[in-house]
mmCIF file of C-alpha atoms in Angstrom:
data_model
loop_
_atom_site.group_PDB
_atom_site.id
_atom_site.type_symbol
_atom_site.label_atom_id
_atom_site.label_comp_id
_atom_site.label_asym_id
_atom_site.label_seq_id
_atom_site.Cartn_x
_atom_site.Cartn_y
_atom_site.Cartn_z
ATOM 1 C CA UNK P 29 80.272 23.708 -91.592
ATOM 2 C CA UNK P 30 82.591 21.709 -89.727
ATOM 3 C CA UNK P 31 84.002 18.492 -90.600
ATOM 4 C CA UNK P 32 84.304 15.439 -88.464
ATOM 5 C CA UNK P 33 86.649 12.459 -89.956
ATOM 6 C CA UNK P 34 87.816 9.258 -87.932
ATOM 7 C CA UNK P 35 91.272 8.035 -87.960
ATOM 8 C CA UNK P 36 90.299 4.346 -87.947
ATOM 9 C CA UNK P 37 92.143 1.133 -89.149
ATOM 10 C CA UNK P 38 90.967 -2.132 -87.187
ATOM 11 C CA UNK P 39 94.142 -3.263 -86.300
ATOM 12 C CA UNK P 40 95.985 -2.268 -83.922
ATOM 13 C CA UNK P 41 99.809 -0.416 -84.055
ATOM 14 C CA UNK P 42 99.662 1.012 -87.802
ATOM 15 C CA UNK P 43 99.879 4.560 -86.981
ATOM 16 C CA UNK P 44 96.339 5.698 -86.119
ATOM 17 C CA UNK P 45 97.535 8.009 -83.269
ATOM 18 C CA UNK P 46 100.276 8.943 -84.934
ATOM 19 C CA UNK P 47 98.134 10.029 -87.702
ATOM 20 C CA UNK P 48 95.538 11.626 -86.026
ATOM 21 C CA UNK P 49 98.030 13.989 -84.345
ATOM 22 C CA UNK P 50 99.862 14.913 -88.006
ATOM 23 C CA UNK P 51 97.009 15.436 -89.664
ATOM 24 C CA UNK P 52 94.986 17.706 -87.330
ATOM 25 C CA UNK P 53 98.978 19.779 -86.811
ATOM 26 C CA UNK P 54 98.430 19.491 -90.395
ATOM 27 C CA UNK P 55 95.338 21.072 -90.965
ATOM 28 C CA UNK P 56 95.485 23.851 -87.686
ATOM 29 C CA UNK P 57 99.022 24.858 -89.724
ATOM 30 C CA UNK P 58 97.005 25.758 -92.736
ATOM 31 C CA UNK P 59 94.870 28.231 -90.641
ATOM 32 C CA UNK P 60 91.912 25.842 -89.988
ATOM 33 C CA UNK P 61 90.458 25.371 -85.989
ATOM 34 C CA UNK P 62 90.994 21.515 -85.224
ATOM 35 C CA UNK P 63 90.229 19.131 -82.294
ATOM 36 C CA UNK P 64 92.244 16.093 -82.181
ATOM 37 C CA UNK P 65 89.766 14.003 -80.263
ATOM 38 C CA UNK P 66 91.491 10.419 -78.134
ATOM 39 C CA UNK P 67 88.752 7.945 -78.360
ATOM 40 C CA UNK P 68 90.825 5.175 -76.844
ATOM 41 C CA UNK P 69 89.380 4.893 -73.315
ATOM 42 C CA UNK P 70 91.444 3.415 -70.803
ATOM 43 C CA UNK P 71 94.451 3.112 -73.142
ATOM 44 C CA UNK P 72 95.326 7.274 -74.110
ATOM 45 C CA UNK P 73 98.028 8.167 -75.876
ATOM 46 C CA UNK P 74 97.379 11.191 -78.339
ATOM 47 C CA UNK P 75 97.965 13.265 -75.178
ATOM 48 C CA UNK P 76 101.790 11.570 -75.063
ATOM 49 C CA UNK P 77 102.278 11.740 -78.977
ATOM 50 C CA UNK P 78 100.995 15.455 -79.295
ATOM 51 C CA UNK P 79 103.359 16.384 -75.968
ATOM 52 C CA UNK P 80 100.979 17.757 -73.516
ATOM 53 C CA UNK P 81 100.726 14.700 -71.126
ATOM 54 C CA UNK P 82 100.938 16.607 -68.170
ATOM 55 C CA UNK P 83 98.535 19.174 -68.954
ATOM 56 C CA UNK P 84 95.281 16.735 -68.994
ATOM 57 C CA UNK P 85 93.502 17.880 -65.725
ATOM 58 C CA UNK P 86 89.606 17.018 -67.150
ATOM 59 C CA UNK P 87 88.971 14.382 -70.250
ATOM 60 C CA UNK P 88 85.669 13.221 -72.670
ATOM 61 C CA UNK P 89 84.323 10.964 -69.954
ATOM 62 C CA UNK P 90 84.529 13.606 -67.454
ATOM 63 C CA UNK P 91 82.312 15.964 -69.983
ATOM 64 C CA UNK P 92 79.855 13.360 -71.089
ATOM 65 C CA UNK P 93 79.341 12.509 -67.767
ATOM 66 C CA UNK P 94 78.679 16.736 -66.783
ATOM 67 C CA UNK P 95 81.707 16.598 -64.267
ATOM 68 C CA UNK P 96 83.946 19.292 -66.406
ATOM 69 C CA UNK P 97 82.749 22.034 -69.148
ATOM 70 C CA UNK P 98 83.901 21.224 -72.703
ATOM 71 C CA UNK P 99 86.244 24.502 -72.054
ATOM 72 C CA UNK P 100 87.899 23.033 -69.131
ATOM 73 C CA UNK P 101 88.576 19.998 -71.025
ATOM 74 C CA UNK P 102 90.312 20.945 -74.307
ATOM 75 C CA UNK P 103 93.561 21.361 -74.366
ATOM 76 C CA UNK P 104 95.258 24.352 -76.607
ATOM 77 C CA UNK P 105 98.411 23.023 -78.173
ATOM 78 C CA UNK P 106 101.287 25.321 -76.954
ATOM 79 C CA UNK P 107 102.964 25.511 -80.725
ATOM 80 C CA UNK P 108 100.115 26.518 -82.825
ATOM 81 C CA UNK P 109 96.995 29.191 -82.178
ATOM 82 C CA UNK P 110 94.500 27.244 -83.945
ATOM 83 C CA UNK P 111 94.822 23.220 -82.095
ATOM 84 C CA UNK P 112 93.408 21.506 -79.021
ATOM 85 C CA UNK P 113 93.380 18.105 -77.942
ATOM 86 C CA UNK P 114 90.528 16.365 -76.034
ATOM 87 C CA UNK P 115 91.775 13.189 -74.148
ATOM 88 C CA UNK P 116 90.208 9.976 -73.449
ATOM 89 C CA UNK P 117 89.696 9.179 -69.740
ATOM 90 C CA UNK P 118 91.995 6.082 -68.164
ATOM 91 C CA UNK P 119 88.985 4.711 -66.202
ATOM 92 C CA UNK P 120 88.898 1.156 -66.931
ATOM 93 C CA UNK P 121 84.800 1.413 -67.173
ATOM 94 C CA UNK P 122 84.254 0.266 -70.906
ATOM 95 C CA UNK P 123 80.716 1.718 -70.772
ATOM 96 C CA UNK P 124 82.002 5.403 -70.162
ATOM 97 C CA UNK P 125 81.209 6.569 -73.670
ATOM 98 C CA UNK P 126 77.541 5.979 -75.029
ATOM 99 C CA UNK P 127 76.103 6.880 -78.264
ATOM 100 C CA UNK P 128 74.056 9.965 -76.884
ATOM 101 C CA UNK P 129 77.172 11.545 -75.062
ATOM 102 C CA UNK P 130 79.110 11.345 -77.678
ATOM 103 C CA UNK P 131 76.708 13.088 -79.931
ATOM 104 C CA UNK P 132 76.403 16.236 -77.960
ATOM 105 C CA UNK P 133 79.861 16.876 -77.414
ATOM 106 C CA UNK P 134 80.870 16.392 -81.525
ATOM 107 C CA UNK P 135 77.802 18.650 -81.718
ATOM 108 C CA UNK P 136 79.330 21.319 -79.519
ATOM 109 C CA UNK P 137 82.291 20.809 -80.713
ATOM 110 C CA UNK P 138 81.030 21.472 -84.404
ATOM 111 C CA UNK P 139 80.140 25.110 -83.635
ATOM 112 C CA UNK P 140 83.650 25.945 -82.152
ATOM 113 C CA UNK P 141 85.752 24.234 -84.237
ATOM 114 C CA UNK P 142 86.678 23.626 -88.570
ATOM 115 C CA UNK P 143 88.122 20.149 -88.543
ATOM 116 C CA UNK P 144 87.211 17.420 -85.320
ATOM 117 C CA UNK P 145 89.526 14.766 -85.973
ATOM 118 C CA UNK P 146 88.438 11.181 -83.983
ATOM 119 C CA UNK P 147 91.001 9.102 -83.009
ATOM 120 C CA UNK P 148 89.628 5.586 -83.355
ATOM 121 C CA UNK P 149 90.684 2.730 -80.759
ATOM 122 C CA UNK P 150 92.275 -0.563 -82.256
ATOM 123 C CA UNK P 151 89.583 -3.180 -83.130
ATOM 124 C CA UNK P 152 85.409 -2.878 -83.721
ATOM 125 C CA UNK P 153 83.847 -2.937 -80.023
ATOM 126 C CA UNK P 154 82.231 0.457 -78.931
ATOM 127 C CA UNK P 155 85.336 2.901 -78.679
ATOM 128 C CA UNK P 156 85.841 2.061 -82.540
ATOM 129 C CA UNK P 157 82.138 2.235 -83.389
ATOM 130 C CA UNK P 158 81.471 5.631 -81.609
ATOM 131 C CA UNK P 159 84.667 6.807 -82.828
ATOM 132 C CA UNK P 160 83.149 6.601 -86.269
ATOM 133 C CA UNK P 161 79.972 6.569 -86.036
ATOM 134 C CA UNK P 162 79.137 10.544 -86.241
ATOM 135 C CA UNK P 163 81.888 10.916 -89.292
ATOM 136 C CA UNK P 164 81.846 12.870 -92.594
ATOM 137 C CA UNK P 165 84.877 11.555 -93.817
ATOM 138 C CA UNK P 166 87.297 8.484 -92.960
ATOM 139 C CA UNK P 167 91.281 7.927 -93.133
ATOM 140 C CA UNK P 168 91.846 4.570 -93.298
ATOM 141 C CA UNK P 169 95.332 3.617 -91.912
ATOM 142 C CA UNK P 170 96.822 0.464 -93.560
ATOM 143 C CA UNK P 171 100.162 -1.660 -93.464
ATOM 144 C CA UNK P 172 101.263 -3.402 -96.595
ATOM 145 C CA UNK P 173 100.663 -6.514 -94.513
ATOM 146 C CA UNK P 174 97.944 -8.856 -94.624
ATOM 147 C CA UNK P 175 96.212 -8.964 -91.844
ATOM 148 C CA UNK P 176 96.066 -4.509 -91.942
ATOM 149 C CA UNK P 177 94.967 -4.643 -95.125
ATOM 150 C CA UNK P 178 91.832 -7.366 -94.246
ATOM 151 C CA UNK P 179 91.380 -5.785 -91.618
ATOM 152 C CA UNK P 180 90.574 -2.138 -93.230
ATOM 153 C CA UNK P 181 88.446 -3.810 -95.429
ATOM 154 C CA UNK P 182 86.570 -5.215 -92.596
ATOM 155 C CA UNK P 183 86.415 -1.581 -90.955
ATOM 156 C CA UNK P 184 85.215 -0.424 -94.740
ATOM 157 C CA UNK P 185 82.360 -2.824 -94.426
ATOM 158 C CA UNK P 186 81.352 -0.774 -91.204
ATOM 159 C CA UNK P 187 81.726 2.235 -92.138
ATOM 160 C CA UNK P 188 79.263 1.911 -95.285
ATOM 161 C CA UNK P 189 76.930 0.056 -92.899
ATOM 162 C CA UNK P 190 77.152 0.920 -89.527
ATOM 163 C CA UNK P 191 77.825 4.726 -88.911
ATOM 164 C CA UNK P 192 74.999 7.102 -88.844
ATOM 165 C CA UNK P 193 75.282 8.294 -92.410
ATOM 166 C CA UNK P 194 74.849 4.733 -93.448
ATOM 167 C CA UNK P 195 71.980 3.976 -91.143
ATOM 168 C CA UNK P 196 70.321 7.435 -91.625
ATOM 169 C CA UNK P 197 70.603 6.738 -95.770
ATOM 170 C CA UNK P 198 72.602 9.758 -96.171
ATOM 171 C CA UNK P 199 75.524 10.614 -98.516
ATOM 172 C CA UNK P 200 78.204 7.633 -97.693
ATOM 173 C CA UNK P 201 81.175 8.623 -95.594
ATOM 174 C CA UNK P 202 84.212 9.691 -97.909
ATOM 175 C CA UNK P 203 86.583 6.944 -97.748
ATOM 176 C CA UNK P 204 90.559 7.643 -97.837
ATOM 177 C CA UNK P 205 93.368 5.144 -97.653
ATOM 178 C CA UNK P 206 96.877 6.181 -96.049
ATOM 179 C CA UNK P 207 99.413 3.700 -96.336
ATOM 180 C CA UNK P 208 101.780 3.509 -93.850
ATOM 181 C CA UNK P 209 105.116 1.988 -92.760
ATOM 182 C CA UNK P 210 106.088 1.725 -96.369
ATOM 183 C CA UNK P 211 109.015 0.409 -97.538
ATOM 184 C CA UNK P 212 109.964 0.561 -101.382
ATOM 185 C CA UNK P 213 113.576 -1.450 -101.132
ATOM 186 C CA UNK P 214 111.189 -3.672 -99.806
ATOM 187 C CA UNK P 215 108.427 -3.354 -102.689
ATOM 188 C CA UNK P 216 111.082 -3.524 -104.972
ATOM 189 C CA UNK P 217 112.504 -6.650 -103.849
ATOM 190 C CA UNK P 218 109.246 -8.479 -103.987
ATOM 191 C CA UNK P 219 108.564 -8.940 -100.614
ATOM 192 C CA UNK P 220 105.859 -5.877 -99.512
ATOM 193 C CA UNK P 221 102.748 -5.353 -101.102
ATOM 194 C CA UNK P 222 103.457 -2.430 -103.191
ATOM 195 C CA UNK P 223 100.970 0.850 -103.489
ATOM 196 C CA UNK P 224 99.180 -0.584 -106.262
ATOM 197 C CA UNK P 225 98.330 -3.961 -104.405
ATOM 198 C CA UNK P 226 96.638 -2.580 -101.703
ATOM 199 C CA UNK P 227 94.545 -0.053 -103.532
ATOM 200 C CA UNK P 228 93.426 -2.394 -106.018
ATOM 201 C CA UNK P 229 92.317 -4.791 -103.521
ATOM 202 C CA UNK P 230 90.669 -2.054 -100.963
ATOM 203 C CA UNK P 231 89.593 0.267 -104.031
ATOM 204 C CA UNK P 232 89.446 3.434 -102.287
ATOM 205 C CA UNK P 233 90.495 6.723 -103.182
ATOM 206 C CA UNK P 234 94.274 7.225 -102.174
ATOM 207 C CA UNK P 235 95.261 9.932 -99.455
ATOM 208 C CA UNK P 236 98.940 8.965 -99.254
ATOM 209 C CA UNK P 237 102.019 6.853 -98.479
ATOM 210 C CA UNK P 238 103.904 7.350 -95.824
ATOM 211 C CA UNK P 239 107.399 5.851 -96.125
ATOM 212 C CA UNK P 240 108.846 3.788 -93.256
ATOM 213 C CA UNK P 241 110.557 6.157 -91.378
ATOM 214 C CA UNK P 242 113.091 6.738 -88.241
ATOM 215 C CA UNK P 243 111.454 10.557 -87.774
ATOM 216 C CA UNK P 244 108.214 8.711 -86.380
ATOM 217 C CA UNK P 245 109.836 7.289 -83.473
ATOM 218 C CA UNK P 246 111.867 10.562 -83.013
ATOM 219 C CA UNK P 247 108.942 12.798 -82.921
ATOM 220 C CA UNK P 248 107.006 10.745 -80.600
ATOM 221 C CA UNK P 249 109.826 10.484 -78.118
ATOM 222 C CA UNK P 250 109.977 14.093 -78.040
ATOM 223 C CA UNK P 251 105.516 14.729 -78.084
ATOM 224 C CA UNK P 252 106.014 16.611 -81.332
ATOM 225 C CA UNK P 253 103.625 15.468 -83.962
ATOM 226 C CA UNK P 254 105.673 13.730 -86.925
ATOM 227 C CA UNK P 255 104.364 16.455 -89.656
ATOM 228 C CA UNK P 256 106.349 19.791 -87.257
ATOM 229 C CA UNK P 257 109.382 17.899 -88.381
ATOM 230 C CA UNK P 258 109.214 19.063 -91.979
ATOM 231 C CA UNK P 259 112.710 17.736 -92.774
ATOM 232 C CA UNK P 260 111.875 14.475 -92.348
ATOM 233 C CA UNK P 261 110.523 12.075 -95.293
ATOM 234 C CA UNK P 262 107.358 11.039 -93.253
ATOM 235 C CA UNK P 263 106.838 14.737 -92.265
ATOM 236 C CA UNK P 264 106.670 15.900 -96.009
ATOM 237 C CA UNK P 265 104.001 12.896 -97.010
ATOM 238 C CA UNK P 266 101.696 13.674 -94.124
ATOM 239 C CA UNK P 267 101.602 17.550 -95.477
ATOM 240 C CA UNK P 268 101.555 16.206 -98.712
ATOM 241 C CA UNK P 269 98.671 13.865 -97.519
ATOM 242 C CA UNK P 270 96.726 16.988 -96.102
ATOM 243 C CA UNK P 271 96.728 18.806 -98.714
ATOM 244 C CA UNK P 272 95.135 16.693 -100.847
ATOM 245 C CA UNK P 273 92.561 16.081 -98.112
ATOM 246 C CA UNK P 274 91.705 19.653 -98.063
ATOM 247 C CA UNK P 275 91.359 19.476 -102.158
ATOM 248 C CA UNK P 276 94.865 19.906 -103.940
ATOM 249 C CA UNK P 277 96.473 17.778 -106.012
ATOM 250 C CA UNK P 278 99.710 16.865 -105.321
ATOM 251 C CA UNK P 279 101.932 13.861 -106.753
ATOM 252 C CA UNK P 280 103.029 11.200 -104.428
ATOM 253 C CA UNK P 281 106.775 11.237 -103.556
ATOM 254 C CA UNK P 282 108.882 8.576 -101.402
ATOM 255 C CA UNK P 283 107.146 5.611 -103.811
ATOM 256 C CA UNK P 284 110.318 5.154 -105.215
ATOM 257 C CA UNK P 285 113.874 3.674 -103.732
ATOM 258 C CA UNK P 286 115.949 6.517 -102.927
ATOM 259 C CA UNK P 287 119.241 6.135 -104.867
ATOM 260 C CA UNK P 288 121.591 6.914 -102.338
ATOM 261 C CA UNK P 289 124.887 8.833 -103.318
ATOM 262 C CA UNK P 290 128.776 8.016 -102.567
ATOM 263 C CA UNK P 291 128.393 9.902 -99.364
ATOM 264 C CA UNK P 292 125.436 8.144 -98.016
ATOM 265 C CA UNK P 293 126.955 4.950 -98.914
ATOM 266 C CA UNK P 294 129.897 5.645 -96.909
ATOM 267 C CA UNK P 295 128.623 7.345 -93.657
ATOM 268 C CA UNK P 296 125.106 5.763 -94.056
ATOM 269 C CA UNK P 297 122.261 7.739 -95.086
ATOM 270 C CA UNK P 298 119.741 9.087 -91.843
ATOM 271 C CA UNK N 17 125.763 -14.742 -91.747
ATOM 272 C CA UNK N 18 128.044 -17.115 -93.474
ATOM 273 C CA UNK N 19 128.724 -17.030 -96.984
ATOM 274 C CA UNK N 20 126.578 -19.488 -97.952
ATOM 275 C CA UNK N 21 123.213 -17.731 -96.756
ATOM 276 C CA UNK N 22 124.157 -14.166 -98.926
ATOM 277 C CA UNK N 23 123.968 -16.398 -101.992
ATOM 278 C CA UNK N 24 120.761 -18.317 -101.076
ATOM 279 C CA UNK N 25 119.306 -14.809 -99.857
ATOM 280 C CA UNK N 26 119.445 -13.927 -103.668
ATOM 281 C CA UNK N 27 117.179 -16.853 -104.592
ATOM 282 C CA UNK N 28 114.701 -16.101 -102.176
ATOM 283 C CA UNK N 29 110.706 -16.438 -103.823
ATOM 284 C CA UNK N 30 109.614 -12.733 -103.743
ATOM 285 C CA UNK N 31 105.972 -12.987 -100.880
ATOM 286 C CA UNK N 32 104.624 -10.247 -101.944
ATOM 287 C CA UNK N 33 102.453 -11.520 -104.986
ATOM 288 C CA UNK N 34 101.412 -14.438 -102.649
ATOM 289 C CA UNK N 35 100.385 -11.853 -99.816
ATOM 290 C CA UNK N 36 98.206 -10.591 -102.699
ATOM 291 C CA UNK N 37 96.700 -13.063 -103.927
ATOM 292 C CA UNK N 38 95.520 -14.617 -100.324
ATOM 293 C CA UNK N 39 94.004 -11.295 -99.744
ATOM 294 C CA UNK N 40 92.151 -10.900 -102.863
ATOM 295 C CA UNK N 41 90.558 -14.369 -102.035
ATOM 296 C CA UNK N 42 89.629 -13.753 -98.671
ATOM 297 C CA UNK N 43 88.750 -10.155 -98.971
ATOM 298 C CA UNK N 44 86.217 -11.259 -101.916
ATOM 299 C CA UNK N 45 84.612 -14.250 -99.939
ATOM 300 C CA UNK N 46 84.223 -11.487 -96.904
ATOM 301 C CA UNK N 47 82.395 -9.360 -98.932
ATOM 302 C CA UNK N 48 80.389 -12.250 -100.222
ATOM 303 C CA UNK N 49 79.033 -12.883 -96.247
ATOM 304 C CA UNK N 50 78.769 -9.512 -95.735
ATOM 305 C CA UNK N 51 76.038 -8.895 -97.905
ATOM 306 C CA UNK N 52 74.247 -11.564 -96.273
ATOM 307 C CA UNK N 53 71.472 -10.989 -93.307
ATOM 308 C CA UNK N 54 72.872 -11.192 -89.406
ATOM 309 C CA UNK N 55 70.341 -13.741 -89.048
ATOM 310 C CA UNK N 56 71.336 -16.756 -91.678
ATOM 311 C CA UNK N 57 73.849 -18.472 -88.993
ATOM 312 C CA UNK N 58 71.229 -18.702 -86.687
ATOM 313 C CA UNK N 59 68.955 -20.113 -89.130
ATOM 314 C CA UNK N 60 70.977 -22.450 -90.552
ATOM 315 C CA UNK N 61 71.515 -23.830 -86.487
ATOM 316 C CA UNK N 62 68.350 -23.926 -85.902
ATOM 317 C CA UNK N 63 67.746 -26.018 -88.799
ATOM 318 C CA UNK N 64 70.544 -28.537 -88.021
ATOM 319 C CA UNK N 65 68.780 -28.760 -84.833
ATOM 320 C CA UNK N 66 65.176 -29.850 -86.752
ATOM 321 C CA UNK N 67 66.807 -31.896 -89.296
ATOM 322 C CA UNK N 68 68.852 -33.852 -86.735
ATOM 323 C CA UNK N 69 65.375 -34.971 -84.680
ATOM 324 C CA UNK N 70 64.905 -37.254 -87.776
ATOM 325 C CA UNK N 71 68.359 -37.729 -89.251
ATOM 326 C CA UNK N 72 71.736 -37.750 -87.615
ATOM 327 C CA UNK N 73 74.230 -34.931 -89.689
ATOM 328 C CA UNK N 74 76.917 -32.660 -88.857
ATOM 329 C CA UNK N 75 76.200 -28.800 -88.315
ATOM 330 C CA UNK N 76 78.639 -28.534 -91.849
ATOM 331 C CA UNK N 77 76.740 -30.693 -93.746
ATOM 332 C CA UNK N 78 73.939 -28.072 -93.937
ATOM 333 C CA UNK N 79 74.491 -25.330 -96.324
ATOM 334 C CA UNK N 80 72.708 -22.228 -96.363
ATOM 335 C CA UNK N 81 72.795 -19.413 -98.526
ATOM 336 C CA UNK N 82 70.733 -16.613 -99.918
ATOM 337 C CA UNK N 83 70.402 -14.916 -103.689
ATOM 338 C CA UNK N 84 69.611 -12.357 -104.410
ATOM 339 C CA UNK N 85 68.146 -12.176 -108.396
ATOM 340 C CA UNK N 86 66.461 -9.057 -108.980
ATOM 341 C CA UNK N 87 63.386 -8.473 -107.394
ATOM 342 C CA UNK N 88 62.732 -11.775 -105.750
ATOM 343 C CA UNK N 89 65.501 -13.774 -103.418
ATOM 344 C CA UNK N 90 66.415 -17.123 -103.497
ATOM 345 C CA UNK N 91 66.901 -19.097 -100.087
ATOM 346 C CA UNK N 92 69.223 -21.911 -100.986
ATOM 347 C CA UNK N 93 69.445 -25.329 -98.601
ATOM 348 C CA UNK N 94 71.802 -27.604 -99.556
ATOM 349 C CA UNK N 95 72.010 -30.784 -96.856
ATOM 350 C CA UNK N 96 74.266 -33.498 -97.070
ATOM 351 C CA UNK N 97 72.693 -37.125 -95.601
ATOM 352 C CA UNK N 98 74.941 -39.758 -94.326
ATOM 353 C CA UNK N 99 75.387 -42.662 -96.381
ATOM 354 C CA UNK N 100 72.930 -45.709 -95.107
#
């Protein structure tokens, strides 16, 4: 049975995309079919972030609306067998998604594929509401920052009213929280909200940290999702934060300050 | 930076229990409204509107708020008059 989740936040610029493209490389590395779905109309990106901007000939709007097959539409990742990207359309028509097209095409794409991962758009108008709407499960991307962190809680309130498992009394939608953009010189210091503080305060199950991090802007210049660069600190908590989606436990790393050595001191630690 | 400002950088307050303690208050009185039906703004304008045929208030001098105790709820009005 296939699994839909939504990469949703509320605000805007925490990572969503960035997410949504390491976690489905994430999952189609450990041997499971994903679709990394853009629900961002008028404003795509995943297409840029996962590197195969030039390759989007059809997008969702175009198969909602019956111009393009689903086929035509997904793109196959050209670095690993078992990914493919659907991206959002640019038209500036707000009204280009509706409830019912949506449905059939996650219900299509449930037969094909293992994981569907939804991109959610910034904010709660439609895009973020359809986006979420259909989900099993949820990552909730947060800043240590106020206004993220009210602002997940505020897309938490949604999700245990307003998507279809809520509204069709079903089993609630399984609720993660990845932190992102986390600094612990700063958490240390007394001047971020630390792990701790945000959990207690959203009380959701934990997914991850991901530690503030020069590889993100790297990989995106390049269109290589974050989590293919497995050298990196941010590349090693998204696989560590998949993995514990798909059911293992892991311990979470990068919570500490790094004590850097003479070296690093020196040259300056990358 | 001068070397003045590297020792008053050490004395800085640390935000972040501040950040979380604004959020705990706010993210508890969300909740709070949240539980509430879509429909008590509108009632409590509408009866601003009555109330104000008779008596001249303020749209935040009405209060309006609903209970819920067990099996039953409790519709609370709470209006402020003007002082003759």
């Amino acid at each position: 049975m296939a699994k839909i989740l939504v990469v949703t936040s509320g605000k805007g610029g925490v990572g969503k995309t960035t997410t949504s493209a390491a976690i489905g490389t994430g999952l189609a590395l450990r041997g499971h079919k994903t679709v990394i779905v853009d629900f961002d109309v008028g404003l795509r990106n995943l297409d840029l972030i996962m590197g195969c901007e030039r390759r989007v000939v059809y997008d969702f709007v175009n198969v909602v609306n019956g111009e393009a097959t689903l086929k035509q539409a997904l793109i196959k990742d050209k670095r690993l067998e078992n990914l493919y990207v659907l991206a959002a359309s640019q038209t500036r028509d707000k009204d280009a998604l509706t409830e019912e097209g949506v449905e059939k095409v996650i219900e299509e794409l449930r037969k094909d594929f293992e994981y569907v991962v939804c991109d959610s758009p910034a904010g709660i108008e439609k895009g973020a509401h359809l986006a979420m709407y259909f989900a099993d499960e949820a990552i909730v991307v947060t800043n240590p920052e106020v206004s993220s962190v009210r602002d997940s809680d505020r897309m938490l309130g949604l999700l245990a009213s307003k998507s279809r498992r809520a509204v069709k009394g079903e089993e609630p939608i399984k609720e993660h929280l990845l932190l992102t953009r986390y600094n612990p010189e700063r958490v240390t210091r007394g001047e971020m909200l630390g792990v701790e503080d945000v959990e207690e305060i959203l009380a959701i199950r934990l997914l991850g940290v991901i530690p503030e991090s020069q590889a993100v802007l790297k990989a995106s210049n390049q269109g290589v999702p974050v989590i293919l660069d497995d050298q990196s600190d941010a590349g090693q908590a998204y696989s560590d934060a998949v993995d514990r989606l798909l059911g293992k436990e892991v311990t979470h790393r990068f919570l500490d300050v790094q004590k850097k050595g003479l070296m690093q001191r020196l040259f300056g630690a990358r | 930076m001068n070397i003045f400002d590297f020792f008053r950088e050490r004395k800085k307050e640390p935000t972040a229990s501040i950040a979380k303690e604004r959020l705990q208050i706010i993210v508890a009185h969300e909740r709070g409204q949240r539980s509430q039906p879509d429909y008590l703004p509108a009632l409590q304008q509408e009866l601003v509107e009555v109330i104000r045929k008779y008596v001249n208030i303020d749209s935040d001098q009405v209060q309006v708020a609903l209970e819920n105790q067990g099996s039953c709820s409790i519709l609370e009005l709470n209006i402020t008059l003007p002082d003759r």
